[in-house]
């Protein structure tokens, strides 16, 4: 158990007057940070980052704004930490399966992806939502880094070592479609999740069919998928 910080000592020992906040639990430094990041993710997932304040995070975590500032220098640092946490959680889920054919591996990957979407909805939404202002600097590096690793994962699932330009554009467009479908499913939930996953597998086959018409190097990959995907 880590030592309690001076800020937490002051928070804990503050006299309890009328309307005072109940005494906080004594937590390790790492556990306290995790608690604050979790509260921040819930807020950043539901609202634009610009609309979330340090006071909002403190209230959601049941602590003081001073303690939030003690662990994070400001909202930007907290936002980056929250997104990095969500990115790490997602990537940990997406270790590729080495069993089965490409369609089966793709279906397993989508199932794991949607497991994260369903179980960590706020973290997922915070990671992929937001306007252009949220896509620069360290925040942009985190979001783009996740997409780059997802591209590498899809290539590995499909046994592709180095995609040509047409295939690269196709796969990156498909990843964007997966994100959009996941956000839509979270918002409406009027289509069974498994149906959405199957639609995205079909979408991959269909979009590779289009790509094959523009680059003959995609044809063998498409034929491999179609042979497994045929009813």
Phi, psi and omega in degrees: 000125182288161180287152180278143183280165177299320180297321180288326176300314180296321179295319184287322187270358180300131180303141182270096177270189180295128179077008181290153178291138178302151180302138181282152173292148178277112184240155174293163179302312182297319182292322179296317178299317179300320180295318180292320178297319180297318178295319180296319180300319179300318182286315180293334178284335183264335184223160174298147182303323181297337184265003180251129180251166174299323177299321178299315181295315179301316180296318181294326180272353180070037181223188182264156177297329179298322180289324176298316178294331178297320182272332182226132184298339181179185184294322181298316179297319178295318179299315179298316180297320180294315180294320179296322177298315179296319180297317180296319180296317180295313183295328177296330180285335193260035173293124189291145173281140179258003183260149175082180179277179184299321180293318178297318179295321178296317180297320178296318178299318178294322178299316179294322178299312181287336170301314179295315180303316183287317185276336182232054187302315183295318179296319178296313181298319179297326184288322188253350180266175176114156182275182181303330181296337181271004187252014180251163175063216185295325178297313178299322179297321180294310182296312179295326178297320177297315181294323178296317179290327174295321176299315177298323179294315179297319177300319178293319179300323183268003181062042177253125181273313182217107183284144170287174183303318182295315181292322179299313178300318181297314182291321179293324177294322179295319178300319177298323178294322178297315178301313181297317179297321180293317178296320178296317180296319178297323183286318188252319181051036179257008172233136179303137183304319181295327177295317179300318179298318180292323177301318182290328173295313178300321179299318178300313180299316182295317183288330174291329175298319177294315181298324180297332177288346181249345181212110183298342179291343179278341186303311180300321178297317179297315180299322179296317178294314183298320181298326178277328187278343183298140181292000000 
